[in-house]
XYZ file of C-alpha atoms in Angstrom:
115
model
C -49.146 9.475 -0.919
C -49.272 5.681 -0.793
C -52.360 3.994 -2.140
C -53.168 0.565 -0.744
C -55.666 -1.940 -2.077
C -56.518 -5.065 -0.110
C -58.055 -8.255 -1.376
C -58.585 -11.829 -0.283
C -61.071 -11.504 2.534
C -64.134 -13.649 2.792
C -66.098 -16.156 4.805
C -64.356 -19.266 6.069
C -65.070 -21.955 8.618
C -63.042 -22.265 11.785
C -59.794 -24.049 11.046
C -59.690 -22.797 7.497
C -57.247 -20.491 5.773
C -57.250 -17.228 3.870
C -54.535 -15.211 2.191
C -54.854 -11.445 2.173
C -53.016 -9.302 -0.348
C -52.186 -5.613 -0.244
C -50.887 -3.881 -3.342
C -49.160 -0.525 -2.929
C -48.784 2.263 -5.442
C -47.909 5.938 -5.470
C -45.087 7.280 -3.356
C -43.739 3.948 -2.174
C -40.131 4.977 -1.787
C -38.628 4.845 1.692
C -41.567 3.002 3.226
C -40.271 1.885 6.603
C -42.762 -0.840 7.311
C -46.014 -2.363 6.209
C -48.490 -4.181 8.332
C -51.913 -5.588 8.836
C -54.350 -4.310 11.414
C -57.811 -5.505 12.240
C -60.878 -4.053 13.855
C -63.849 -6.017 15.069
C -67.181 -4.339 15.848
C -66.960 -2.504 19.148
C -63.205 -2.981 19.387
C -60.233 -0.763 18.735
C -58.037 -1.328 15.739
C -55.141 -3.583 16.663
C -51.887 -4.556 15.033
C -51.888 -8.089 13.693
C -48.548 -8.328 11.911
C -45.887 -6.040 10.507
C -42.847 -6.336 8.297
C -40.071 -3.765 8.041
C -38.096 -2.719 5.009
C -35.312 -4.942 6.300
C -37.566 -7.967 6.460
C -38.066 -8.170 10.210
C -41.509 -9.285 11.302
C -43.588 -9.131 14.415
C -46.988 -10.516 15.308
C -49.680 -10.104 17.853
C -49.516 -12.870 20.423
C -52.975 -14.029 19.431
C -51.872 -14.899 15.892
C -48.338 -16.174 16.408
C -47.880 -19.561 14.825
C -50.987 -19.152 12.705
C -50.418 -16.040 10.590
C -47.461 -15.188 8.370
C -46.720 -11.807 6.840
C -44.564 -11.628 3.732
C -43.748 -9.253 0.917
C -42.984 -9.249 -2.777
C -40.983 -6.123 -3.500
C -41.137 -6.615 -7.259
C -44.925 -6.445 -7.080
C -45.083 -3.892 -4.252
C -47.336 -6.302 -2.449
C -47.574 -7.555 1.105
C -49.427 -10.708 2.069
C -50.960 -12.122 5.185
C -51.341 -15.877 5.199
C -53.876 -16.825 7.844
C -54.106 -20.452 8.886
C -56.183 -22.222 11.507
C -58.596 -19.330 11.625
C -60.735 -18.868 14.695
C -64.049 -17.062 15.148
C -62.250 -14.417 17.195
C -60.244 -13.540 14.083
C -63.408 -12.105 12.560
C -62.755 -8.450 11.761
C -62.111 -5.957 9.028
C -58.461 -6.236 8.107
C -56.603 -3.114 7.019
C -53.297 -2.792 5.249
C -50.935 -0.119 6.546
C -47.820 1.505 5.141
C -45.596 3.704 7.248
C -43.121 6.323 6.094
C -41.566 7.803 9.180
C -44.548 8.668 11.349
C -46.990 9.002 8.458
C -49.444 6.184 7.830
C -51.396 5.195 4.764
C -54.356 2.839 4.987
C -56.242 0.598 2.663
C -60.007 0.415 2.519
C -60.171 -2.807 4.497
C -61.314 -6.300 3.684
C -63.786 -8.303 5.733
C -62.737 -11.623 7.220
C -65.488 -13.668 8.807
C -64.783 -16.981 10.522
C -67.782 -19.112 11.352
C -67.850 -21.609 14.196
């Protein structure tokens, strides 16, 4: 019901920055939370950051102090500002929207951090 489109991924050197964007459309009413997940080859998909409808945020310990999730309700867009990127941040990043226990996912955007 919720369509998500990510953008902003790319190749960056260690220590660099990227800003991911996720634009939502469709049935966006009563979305409880949106978040960013990532999945590296051979690994399980893991939560990176999330933001609730009330504005509360949480982050994986590995990205605290480096990543910031934010939203623009007028544009139905959520962002992930990634600073001081590390090679271990390399993964496909997926946008997620949750309504109750139902999840919608974007197509993913590749982030590659070179050492």
